Coordinates of C-alpha atoms in Angstrom, one line a residue:
X1 CA 59.5 16.7 -113.5
X2 CA 60.8 20.0 -112.2
X3 CA 60.3 19.3 -108.5
X4 CA 61.9 15.9 -108.7
X5 CA 65.0 17.3 -110.5
X6 CA 65.2 20.1 -107.9
X7 CA 65.1 17.7 -105.0
X8 CA 67.5 15.2 -106.5
X9 CA 70.3 17.6 -107.3
X10 CA 70.4 20.1 -104.4
X11 CA 73.2 19.4 -101.9
X12 CA 71.7 21.6 -99.1
X13 CA 68.5 19.7 -99.3
X14 CA 70.4 16.5 -98.9
X15 CA 72.2 17.9 -95.9
X16 CA 68.9 18.9 -94.4
X17 CA 67.4 15.4 -95.0
X18 CA 70.5 13.8 -93.4
X19 CA 70.3 16.1 -90.4
X20 CA 66.6 15.3 -89.9
X21 CA 67.4 11.6 -90.3
X22 CA 70.2 11.6 -87.7
X23 CA 68.0 13.6 -85.2
X24 CA 65.1 11.2 -85.8
X25 CA 67.1 8.0 -85.3
X26 CA 68.5 9.2 -82.0
X27 CA 66.2 7.7 -79.4
X28 CA 64.1 5.9 -82.0
X29 CA 63.9 2.7 -79.8
X30 CA 62.0 4.7 -77.1
X31 CA 59.6 2.1 -75.6
X32 CA 61.6 -0.9 -77.0
X33 CA 58.4 -2.9 -77.8
X34 CA 55.7 -0.3 -77.5
X35 CA 55.1 3.5 -77.9
X36 CA 54.5 5.1 -74.5
X37 CA 52.6 8.0 -76.1
X38 CA 49.0 7.2 -75.1
X39 CA 47.8 8.9 -78.2
X40 CA 49.7 6.6 -80.5
X41 CA 47.7 5.4 -83.5
X42 CA 50.1 3.2 -85.5
X43 CA 50.0 0.1 -83.2
X44 CA 46.3 0.3 -82.4
X45 CA 44.6 -3.0 -82.8
X46 CA 42.1 -3.7 -85.6
X47 CA 39.2 -6.1 -85.3
X48 CA 36.5 -7.8 -87.3
X49 CA 36.6 -10.6 -89.8
X50 CA 39.5 -9.2 -91.8
X51 CA 41.0 -7.4 -88.9
X52 CA 40.3 -4.0 -90.5
X53 CA 37.8 -2.4 -88.1
X54 CA 39.0 0.0 -85.4
X55 CA 37.5 -0.3 -81.9
X56 CA 36.5 3.4 -82.0
X57 CA 36.6 6.5 -84.1
X58 CA 37.5 9.1 -81.5
X59 CA 40.5 9.6 -83.6
X60 CA 40.4 8.9 -87.4
X61 CA 42.1 5.6 -88.3
X62 CA 43.9 6.2 -91.6
X63 CA 47.4 6.1 -90.1
X64 CA 46.4 2.9 -88.3
X65 CA 45.4 1.4 -91.6
X66 CA 48.5 2.6 -93.3
X67 CA 50.9 1.3 -90.7
X68 CA 49.1 -2.1 -90.5
X69 CA 49.3 -2.5 -94.3
X70 CA 53.0 -1.4 -94.7
X71 CA 54.6 -2.6 -91.4
X72 CA 52.5 -4.7 -89.1
X73 CA 50.9 -7.2 -91.5
X74 CA 54.3 -8.2 -93.1
X75 CA 55.8 -8.7 -89.7
X76 CA 52.8 -10.7 -88.6
X77 CA 53.3 -12.9 -91.6
X78 CA 57.0 -13.3 -90.9
X79 CA 56.2 -14.4 -87.3
X80 CA 53.7 -16.9 -88.6
X81 CA 56.0 -18.3 -91.3
X82 CA 58.8 -18.7 -88.8
X83 CA 56.6 -20.6 -86.4
X84 CA 55.4 -22.8 -89.3
X85 CA 58.9 -23.6 -90.5
X86 CA 60.7 -23.9 -87.2
X87 CA 57.9 -24.9 -84.8
X88 CA 58.9 -22.1 -82.4
X89 CA 57.4 -18.8 -81.6
X90 CA 59.4 -15.6 -82.0
X91 CA 58.6 -12.1 -80.6
X92 CA 59.1 -9.4 -83.2
X93 CA 57.6 -6.5 -81.2
X94 CA 60.9 -4.6 -81.4
X95 CA 60.7 -4.8 -85.2
X96 CA 57.1 -3.7 -85.1
X97 CA 58.1 -0.6 -83.2
X98 CA 61.1 0.2 -85.2
X99 CA 59.4 -0.3 -88.6
X100 CA 56.5 1.9 -87.5
X101 CA 58.8 4.7 -86.4
X102 CA 60.8 4.5 -89.6
X103 CA 57.6 5.0 -91.6
X104 CA 56.9 8.2 -89.6
X105 CA 60.5 9.3 -90.2
X106 CA 60.2 8.7 -93.9
X107 CA 57.0 10.8 -94.0
X108 CA 58.8 13.6 -92.1
X109 CA 61.6 13.5 -94.6
X110 CA 59.0 13.7 -97.3
X111 CA 57.5 16.8 -95.6
X112 CA 60.9 18.5 -95.8
X113 CA 61.3 17.6 -99.4
X114 CA 57.8 18.9 -100.3
X115 CA 58.4 22.2 -98.4
X116 CA 61.6 22.6 -100.3
X117 CA 59.9 22.1 -103.7
X118 CA 57.0 24.4 -102.8
X119 CA 59.3 27.2 -101.6
X120 CA 61.7 26.7 -104.4
X121 CA 58.9 27.4 -106.9
X122 CA 57.6 30.4 -104.9
X123 CA 60.6 32.0 -103.4
X124 CA 63.7 30.7 -105.1
X125 CA 66.6 28.4 -104.2
X126 CA 68.1 30.3 -101.3
X127 CA 64.7 30.6 -99.4
X128 CA 64.0 26.9 -100.1
X129 CA 67.3 25.8 -98.6
X130 CA 66.8 27.9 -95.5
X131 CA 63.2 26.6 -95.1
X132 CA 64.4 23.0 -95.5
X133 CA 67.1 23.5 -92.8
X134 CA 64.6 25.1 -90.5
X135 CA 62.3 22.1 -90.9
X136 CA 65.1 19.7 -90.3
X137 CA 66.4 21.3 -87.2
X138 CA 63.3 22.4 -85.3
X139 CA 63.2 20.3 -82.2
X140 CA 59.5 20.2 -81.9
X141 CA 59.2 18.4 -85.2
X142 CA 61.8 15.9 -84.1
X143 CA 59.8 15.3 -80.9
X144 CA 56.7 14.3 -82.7
X145 CA 58.8 12.3 -85.2
X146 CA 59.5 9.9 -82.3
X147 CA 55.8 9.3 -81.6
X148 CA 53.4 7.0 -83.4
X149 CA 50.6 9.4 -83.1
X150 CA 49.0 10.9 -86.3
X151 CA 50.6 14.3 -85.8
X152 CA 53.7 13.9 -87.9
X153 CA 52.0 12.0 -90.7
X154 CA 49.4 14.7 -90.9
X155 CA 52.2 17.3 -91.7
X156 CA 53.2 15.2 -94.7
X157 CA 49.7 14.9 -96.1
X158 CA 48.9 18.6 -95.5
X159 CA 52.2 19.6 -97.2
X160 CA 51.4 17.3 -100.2
X161 CA 47.9 18.9 -100.4
X162 CA 49.6 22.4 -100.5
X163 CA 51.9 21.1 -103.2
X164 CA 49.0 20.3 -105.5
X165 CA 47.1 23.5 -104.5
X166 CA 50.1 25.5 -105.6
X167 CA 50.0 23.7 -109.0
X168 CA 46.3 24.8 -109.3
X169 CA 47.6 28.4 -109.5
X170 CA 50.1 27.4 -112.3
X171 CA 48.1 25.1 -114.5
X172 CA 44.4 24.5 -115.2
X173 CA 44.5 20.7 -115.2
X174 CA 41.6 19.2 -113.3
X175 CA 43.9 16.6 -111.9
X176 CA 45.5 19.1 -109.5
X177 CA 42.0 19.9 -108.1
X178 CA 41.2 16.2 -107.8
X179 CA 44.4 15.3 -106.1
X180 CA 44.3 18.3 -103.7
X181 CA 40.7 17.4 -102.8
X182 CA 41.5 13.7 -102.3
X183 CA 44.4 14.5 -100.1
X184 CA 42.3 16.9 -98.0
X185 CA 40.1 14.0 -97.3
X186 CA 43.1 11.8 -96.4
X187 CA 44.3 14.6 -94.1
X188 CA 40.8 14.5 -92.4
X189 CA 41.0 10.7 -92.1
X190 CA 44.4 11.1 -90.5
X191 CA 43.3 13.8 -88.0
X192 CA 40.0 15.6 -88.0
X193 CA 41.6 19.0 -87.7
X194 CA 43.4 18.2 -91.0
X195 CA 40.2 19.3 -92.8
X196 CA 41.4 22.9 -92.5
X197 CA 43.9 22.4 -95.3
X198 CA 40.9 22.3 -97.7
X199 CA 40.9 26.2 -97.6
X200 CA 44.0 26.2 -99.8
X201 CA 42.1 24.6 -102.6
X202 CA 39.5 27.5 -102.6
X203 CA 42.2 30.1 -102.2
X204 CA 44.4 28.6 -105.0
X205 CA 41.4 28.6 -107.3
X206 CA 40.5 32.2 -106.7
X207 CA 44.2 33.3 -107.1
X208 CA 44.6 31.4 -110.3
X209 CA 44.0 32.6 -113.9
X210 CA 42.1 29.4 -114.8
X211 CA 38.7 31.1 -115.4
X212 CA 37.9 33.9 -117.8
X213 CA 35.0 35.5 -116.0
X214 CA 33.6 36.0 -112.5
X215 CA 30.7 33.7 -113.2
X216 CA 32.9 30.8 -114.2
X217 CA 35.3 31.6 -111.4
X218 CA 32.5 31.1 -108.8
X219 CA 30.7 28.3 -110.6
X220 CA 33.8 26.5 -111.7
X221 CA 33.4 22.8 -112.5
X222 CA 37.1 22.3 -111.5
X223 CA 36.5 23.7 -108.1
X224 CA 33.3 21.8 -107.5
X225 CA 34.9 18.6 -108.6
X226 CA 37.9 19.2 -106.3
X227 CA 35.7 19.9 -103.3
X228 CA 33.6 16.9 -104.1
X229 CA 36.8 14.8 -103.8
X230 CA 37.2 15.8 -100.1
X231 CA 34.5 13.5 -98.8
X232 CA 35.6 10.8 -101.3
X233 CA 39.2 11.0 -99.9
X234 CA 37.8 10.8 -96.4
X235 CA 35.8 7.7 -97.2
X236 CA 38.9 6.1 -98.8
X237 CA 40.9 6.9 -95.7
X238 CA 38.1 5.7 -93.3
X239 CA 35.5 3.6 -95.1
X240 CA 33.9 2.7 -91.7
X241 CA 32.5 6.2 -91.6
X242 CA 29.9 4.6 -93.9
X243 CA 30.2 0.9 -93.0
X244 CA 29.9 1.6 -89.3
X245 CA 28.0 4.9 -89.5
X246 CA 26.2 4.7 -86.2
X247 CA 29.3 4.2 -84.1
X248 CA 31.4 6.6 -86.2
X249 CA 28.8 9.4 -85.8
X250 CA 28.4 8.9 -82.1
X251 CA 32.2 8.8 -81.6
X252 CA 32.7 11.9 -83.7
X253 CA 30.0 13.8 -81.7
X254 CA 31.6 12.8 -78.5
X255 CA 35.1 13.9 -79.8
X256 CA 33.7 17.3 -80.8
X257 CA 32.1 17.9 -77.3
X258 CA 35.0 16.8 -75.1
X259 CA 38.2 17.8 -77.0
X260 CA 38.1 21.5 -75.9
X261 CA 37.6 20.5 -72.3
X262 CA 40.1 17.7 -71.6
X263 CA 41.8 19.6 -68.8
X264 CA 38.6 20.8 -67.2
X265 CA 38.3 24.3 -68.7
X266 CA 34.6 25.3 -68.9
X267 CA 34.8 28.3 -71.1
X268 CA 37.0 31.0 -72.6
X269 CA 39.5 30.9 -75.5
X270 CA 43.1 30.1 -76.0
X271 CA 44.2 32.5 -78.7
X272 CA 47.2 33.8 -76.7
X273 CA 48.1 30.4 -75.5
X274 CA 48.0 29.2 -79.2
X275 CA 50.8 31.7 -80.0
X276 CA 52.7 30.9 -76.8
X277 CA 52.8 27.2 -77.8
X278 CA 54.7 27.9 -81.0
X279 CA 58.1 28.3 -79.3
X280 CA 57.7 24.7 -77.9
X281 CA 58.0 23.6 -81.6
X282 CA 60.5 25.9 -83.1
X283 CA 62.1 27.5 -80.0
X284 CA 62.0 31.2 -78.9
X285 CA 64.8 32.3 -81.2
X286 CA 63.0 30.6 -84.2
X287 CA 59.6 32.0 -83.2
X288 CA 60.9 35.5 -82.9
X289 CA 62.8 35.2 -86.2
X290 CA 59.7 33.7 -88.0
X291 CA 57.4 36.3 -86.5
X292 CA 59.6 39.2 -87.6
X293 CA 60.1 37.6 -91.0
X294 CA 56.4 37.2 -91.6
X295 CA 55.8 40.9 -90.6
X296 CA 58.5 42.1 -93.0
X297 CA 57.2 39.7 -95.7
X298 CA 53.7 41.3 -95.5
X299 CA 55.3 44.8 -95.9
X300 CA 57.4 43.6 -98.8
X301 CA 54.5 42.1 -100.7
X302 CA 52.4 45.3 -100.2
X303 CA 55.3 47.4 -101.4
X304 CA 55.8 45.3 -104.5
X305 CA 52.1 45.4 -105.3
X306 CA 52.3 42.3 -107.5
X307 CA 49.8 40.0 -105.8
X308 CA 49.9 37.5 -108.6
X309 CA 53.6 36.7 -108.2
X310 CA 54.5 33.1 -107.1
X311 CA 55.7 34.5 -103.7
X312 CA 52.5 36.4 -103.0
X313 CA 50.4 33.4 -104.0
X314 CA 52.3 31.0 -101.8
X315 CA 52.1 33.5 -98.9
X316 CA 48.4 33.9 -99.4
X317 CA 47.8 30.1 -99.5
X318 CA 49.7 29.5 -96.3
X319 CA 48.2 32.6 -94.6
X320 CA 44.7 31.4 -95.4
X321 CA 45.3 28.1 -93.7
X322 CA 46.9 29.7 -90.7
X323 CA 44.1 32.2 -90.2
X324 CA 41.4 29.6 -90.5
X325 CA 43.1 27.1 -88.2
X326 CA 44.0 29.8 -85.6
X327 CA 40.4 31.1 -85.6
X328 CA 39.0 27.6 -85.0
X329 CA 41.5 25.9 -82.7
X330 CA 42.3 29.1 -80.8
X331 CA 38.7 29.2 -79.8
X332 CA 39.1 26.1 -77.6
X333 CA 39.2 26.8 -73.8
X334 CA 42.5 24.9 -73.6
X335 CA 45.3 23.9 -75.9
X336 CA 48.0 21.3 -76.1
X337 CA 51.2 21.7 -78.2
X338 CA 50.1 19.0 -80.6
X339 CA 46.9 21.0 -81.4
X340 CA 49.2 23.9 -82.7
X341 CA 51.7 21.6 -84.5
X342 CA 49.9 21.2 -87.9
X343 CA 50.0 24.9 -88.8
X344 CA 53.6 25.7 -87.7
X345 CA 55.2 24.4 -91.0
X346 CA 53.0 26.8 -92.9
X347 CA 54.2 29.7 -90.7
X348 CA 57.7 28.9 -91.7
X349 CA 56.7 29.0 -95.4
X350 CA 55.2 32.4 -94.8
X351 CA 58.7 33.7 -94.1
X352 CA 59.7 33.1 -97.7
X353 CA 59.5 36.7 -99.0
X354 CA 61.8 37.9 -96.2
X355 CA 64.3 35.1 -97.1
X356 CA 64.1 36.2 -100.7
X357 CA 65.1 39.7 -99.6
X358 CA 68.1 38.8 -97.5
X359 CA 69.7 36.5 -100.1
X360 CA 73.2 37.7 -100.7
X361 CA 73.1 40.2 -97.8
X362 CA 74.6 40.1 -94.3
X363 CA 71.4 39.3 -92.3
X364 CA 71.5 35.7 -93.5
X365 CA 74.5 35.2 -91.3
X366 CA 72.1 35.4 -88.3
X367 CA 70.6 32.2 -89.4
X368 CA 73.7 30.2 -88.6
X369 CA 73.6 30.5 -84.8
X370 CA 69.8 29.8 -85.0
X371 CA 70.3 26.6 -86.9
X372 CA 73.2 25.5 -84.5
X373 CA 71.0 26.2 -81.5
X374 CA 68.1 24.2 -83.0
X375 CA 70.4 21.3 -83.8
X376 CA 71.7 21.1 -80.2
X377 CA 68.1 21.1 -79.0
X378 CA 67.3 18.3 -81.5
X379 CA 70.1 16.2 -80.0
X380 CA 68.7 16.8 -76.5
X381 CA 65.3 15.5 -77.7
X382 CA 66.9 12.3 -78.8
X383 CA 68.9 12.1 -75.6
X384 CA 65.8 12.5 -73.4
X385 CA 64.0 9.7 -75.3
X386 CA 67.0 7.4 -75.1
X387 CA 67.5 7.9 -71.4
X388 CA 63.8 7.2 -70.3
X389 CA 64.2 5.1 -67.1
X390 CA 61.3 2.9 -68.2
X391 CA 63.7 1.3 -70.7
X392 CA 66.1 0.2 -67.9
X393 CA 63.0 -0.9 -65.9
X394 CA 62.1 -3.3 -68.8
X395 CA 65.6 -4.9 -68.6
X396 CA 65.2 -5.2 -64.8
X397 CA 61.9 -7.0 -65.1
X398 CA 63.4 -9.4 -67.7
X399 CA 66.2 -10.4 -65.4
X400 CA 64.3 -10.5 -62.1
X401 CA 61.0 -12.1 -63.0
X402 CA 60.7 -15.9 -62.9
X403 CA 58.2 -18.6 -63.7
X404 CA 55.1 -18.4 -61.6
X405 CA 55.6 -14.7 -60.7
X406 CA 52.6 -12.4 -60.4
X407 CA 53.2 -8.7 -61.2
X408 CA 50.9 -5.8 -60.4
X409 CA 51.4 -2.8 -62.7
X410 CA 49.8 0.6 -62.7
X411 CA 48.2 1.7 -65.9
X412 CA 51.1 3.8 -67.1
X413 CA 53.8 1.2 -66.4
X414 CA 55.3 -0.6 -69.4
X415 CA 53.4 -3.6 -70.8
X416 CA 55.7 -6.4 -69.8
X417 CA 53.9 -9.0 -71.8
X418 CA 55.2 -7.4 -75.0
X419 CA 58.9 -8.0 -74.0
X420 CA 60.7 -10.9 -75.7
X421 CA 61.6 -13.8 -73.5
X422 CA 59.3 -13.0 -70.6
X423 CA 56.2 -15.1 -71.7
X424 CA 53.8 -13.0 -69.6
X425 CA 50.1 -12.7 -69.9
X426 CA 48.3 -9.4 -69.1
X427 CA 45.0 -9.4 -67.2
X428 CA 42.7 -6.9 -65.6
X429 CA 43.3 -6.7 -61.9
X430 CA 39.6 -6.7 -61.3
X431 CA 39.2 -10.1 -63.1
X432 CA 37.8 -12.7 -60.6
X433 CA 39.6 -15.6 -62.4
X434 CA 43.1 -14.1 -62.9
X435 CA 44.7 -16.8 -60.6
X436 CA 43.6 -19.5 -63.1
X437 CA 44.9 -17.7 -66.2
X438 CA 46.6 -19.9 -68.8
X439 CA 49.1 -19.1 -71.6
X440 CA 52.0 -17.6 -69.7
X441 CA 54.8 -18.2 -67.2
X442 CA 54.1 -14.8 -65.6
X443 CA 50.8 -13.0 -64.8
X444 CA 50.7 -9.1 -65.0
X445 CA 47.7 -7.6 -63.3
X446 CA 46.9 -4.2 -64.7
X447 CA 45.4 -1.6 -62.4
X448 CA 43.0 0.9 -63.9
X449 CA 43.9 4.6 -64.5
X450 CA 41.8 6.9 -62.3
X451 CA 41.7 9.8 -64.7
X452 CA 38.7 11.4 -63.1
X453 CA 37.2 12.3 -66.6
X454 CA 33.9 10.6 -65.9
X455 CA 33.2 12.9 -63.0
X456 CA 34.7 15.9 -64.8
X457 CA 32.6 15.5 -68.0
X458 CA 29.5 14.8 -66.0
X459 CA 30.0 18.1 -64.3
X460 CA 30.9 20.1 -67.5
X461 CA 28.1 18.6 -69.6
X462 CA 25.4 18.3 -66.9
X463 CA 23.0 20.3 -69.1
X464 CA 23.8 18.5 -72.4
X465 CA 21.1 15.9 -73.2
X466 CA 23.3 13.9 -75.6
X467 CA 26.2 13.7 -73.2
X468 CA 24.0 12.8 -70.3
X469 CA 22.6 9.9 -72.3
X470 CA 25.8 8.6 -74.0
X471 CA 28.8 10.1 -72.0
X472 CA 29.0 7.1 -69.7
X473 CA 29.6 4.8 -72.7
X474 CA 33.0 6.5 -73.2
X475 CA 34.3 7.3 -69.7
X476 CA 33.8 4.7 -67.1
X477 CA 34.1 5.3 -63.4
X478 CA 37.2 3.7 -61.9
X479 CA 36.7 0.8 -59.5
X480 CA 38.5 2.3 -56.6
X481 CA 37.9 -0.7 -54.3
X482 CA 41.0 -2.2 -55.9
X483 CA 43.2 0.5 -54.3
X484 CA 43.4 -0.7 -50.7
X485 CA 46.0 -2.6 -48.6
X486 CA 43.5 -5.4 -48.1
X487 CA 43.0 -5.9 -51.8
X488 CA 46.8 -5.8 -52.4
X489 CA 47.4 -8.6 -49.9
X490 CA 44.7 -10.7 -51.5
X491 CA 46.4 -10.2 -54.9
X492 CA 49.7 -10.9 -53.2
X493 CA 51.9 -10.0 -56.2
X494 CA 55.6 -10.7 -56.2
X495 CA 56.5 -7.4 -57.8
X496 CA 54.6 -4.1 -58.1
X497 CA 55.4 -1.5 -60.8
X498 CA 54.1 2.0 -60.4
X499 CA 54.4 5.0 -62.9
X500 CA 54.1 8.5 -61.5
X501 CA 51.2 9.6 -63.8
X502 CA 49.0 7.0 -62.1
X503 CA 49.2 8.7 -58.7
X504 CA 49.1 12.2 -60.0
X505 CA 45.3 11.9 -60.2
X506 CA 42.2 13.7 -58.7
X507 CA 41.2 10.7 -56.6
X508 CA 42.5 10.9 -53.0
X509 CA 42.0 7.2 -52.5
X510 CA 44.0 6.1 -55.5
X511 CA 46.8 8.7 -54.8
X512 CA 47.1 7.7 -51.2
X513 CA 47.2 4.0 -52.1
X514 CA 50.3 4.5 -54.3
X515 CA 51.9 7.0 -51.9
X516 CA 51.5 4.6 -49.0
X517 CA 53.0 1.8 -51.2
X518 CA 56.0 3.9 -52.1
X519 CA 56.4 4.9 -48.4
X520 CA 56.8 1.3 -47.4
X521 CA 53.5 1.1 -45.4
X522 CA 52.6 -2.2 -47.3
X523 CA 54.9 -5.3 -47.2
X524 CA 56.9 -4.1 -50.3
X525 CA 60.2 -2.4 -50.7
X526 CA 61.6 -0.4 -53.6
X527 CA 64.0 -2.4 -55.7
X528 CA 64.2 -0.1 -58.7
X529 CA 63.6 3.6 -58.9
X530 CA 64.1 5.7 -62.0
X531 CA 63.3 9.4 -62.7
X532 CA 63.6 11.3 -65.9
X533 CA 66.2 14.2 -65.8
X534 CA 65.0 17.7 -66.6
X535 CA 66.9 19.2 -69.5
X536 CA 68.8 22.5 -69.2
X537 CA 66.6 25.6 -69.0
X538 CA 67.7 26.9 -72.3
X539 CA 66.6 23.8 -74.2
X540 CA 63.3 23.4 -76.0
X541 CA 60.8 21.8 -76.0
X542 CA 60.5 22.1 -72.3
X543 CA 57.9 19.4 -72.0
X544 CA 57.7 16.3 -74.1
X545 CA 54.4 14.5 -74.0
X546 CA 54.4 11.2 -72.0
X547 CA 58.1 11.4 -71.3
X548 CA 58.7 13.0 -67.9
X549 CA 57.9 10.8 -64.9
X550 CA 59.1 8.3 -62.3
X551 CA 59.0 4.5 -62.6
X552 CA 59.3 2.5 -59.4
X553 CA 59.4 -1.3 -59.0
X554 CA 58.8 -2.8 -55.6
X555 CA 59.5 -6.3 -54.4
X556 CA 57.6 -8.3 -51.8
X557 CA 59.4 -8.6 -48.5
X558 CA 60.7 -12.0 -47.6
X559 CA 58.3 -14.1 -45.6
X560 CA 55.3 -11.9 -46.5

């Protein structure tokens, strides 16, 4: 096929893929045995008779299913087989993490290859090469490539959907409609906002020459069948939307209510903030270049007047997605960078007509310092992941924790029980029977995280009947009675581990408990203290989710 031959033979694409691979592998062991991104989906547990049912549907589970099938289940079988053959238990959590990350990296490389094939068809070889290099060296993409959330996999499925939507404009085969529709459903089963990619199916149909009259254009069987495949694809990606309909529908309603208000904003919109988040993904130089390129591309397409050209059609497809996504997500009262991420690759594709224009002319030289700057920022992303002090804290715990020890860990501290060689068992600090726990040499008492969301959402949705009835099912009030010096002395742990996100909370009682602990007001002294280092001011992204923080380990004073 054309796109396979194009991808296989182009040396610049190979360079782009190698660059992306190198940047992605730097820091890939972040977490060692777990992903510290609290939004991670790949390692989420599955339950039920066949261990296929998610515990909730606040985020769609397709990437969880995919990672379990391709990575986790084979490793589980390897552990079981080793125990059966040798009689000893091995811990392959490091392999689970590495395999899960490599799957995400592979999907990111696939996203680059698809973007190259799409832009090669629409804009020509030079533009395709530049777009591939921009994808490979944009530090925001590399950041999310290190996470096990559904964000980076979503980019792959959205780009694959666009690939088949572009083919709708070239050929009339119904298979392109079917595949684009199914993939739109898969996108939605990966992340609910992925449904927006479905607009390219409709746009591609109306931009194609597949129908001979306006009547057949609007009443097309191909289009109807393609759109029908969207819910089919969603059910394939999340069959529990039917099998567990009652819980799925309740979780989805809750998700729709609370997502725009996670940080407490009551009203308003974030259209300006949406655009301001883009430099966190492609950098300010890249954002300015892409913005200027899109503006010039619009003028070029208007001047050419050929709105049926491959360049105009590809631009229209990507623009339709951006405008729909921007209109919907920008209406949220608040935004996080990951909300903006899915649409940024399509903004880069919209620069194609401009890149066509500068081929063989001097302005293309300006791309070289941009790509160099991006590459340096990508290296800083990997460096920041690799130097997370929690990794060193894991090694400290392994070497300083002994049989019979009791640990107390704040919610954001690493999960020590996952470490090989420690043989720890993790329990809720509020459990009345933790002192009689069996199955481990070390007990790790986990303290709750006092997010304050129960109180926040109760205030925001005080006039919402559904939330008043069901909201408490999702956000529980924290048992703050655990956060006192008296309770600490009763638990009497040998070691206490505290992560900074757990005392940067609304609750004064919880915050003061940790601050008093760190100040030495309880019989514990700091034995390990690690703080992430801020990057240079010229580096992007400035903030990497769940990375910046301080990890502190305290040991009980002698004789106490």
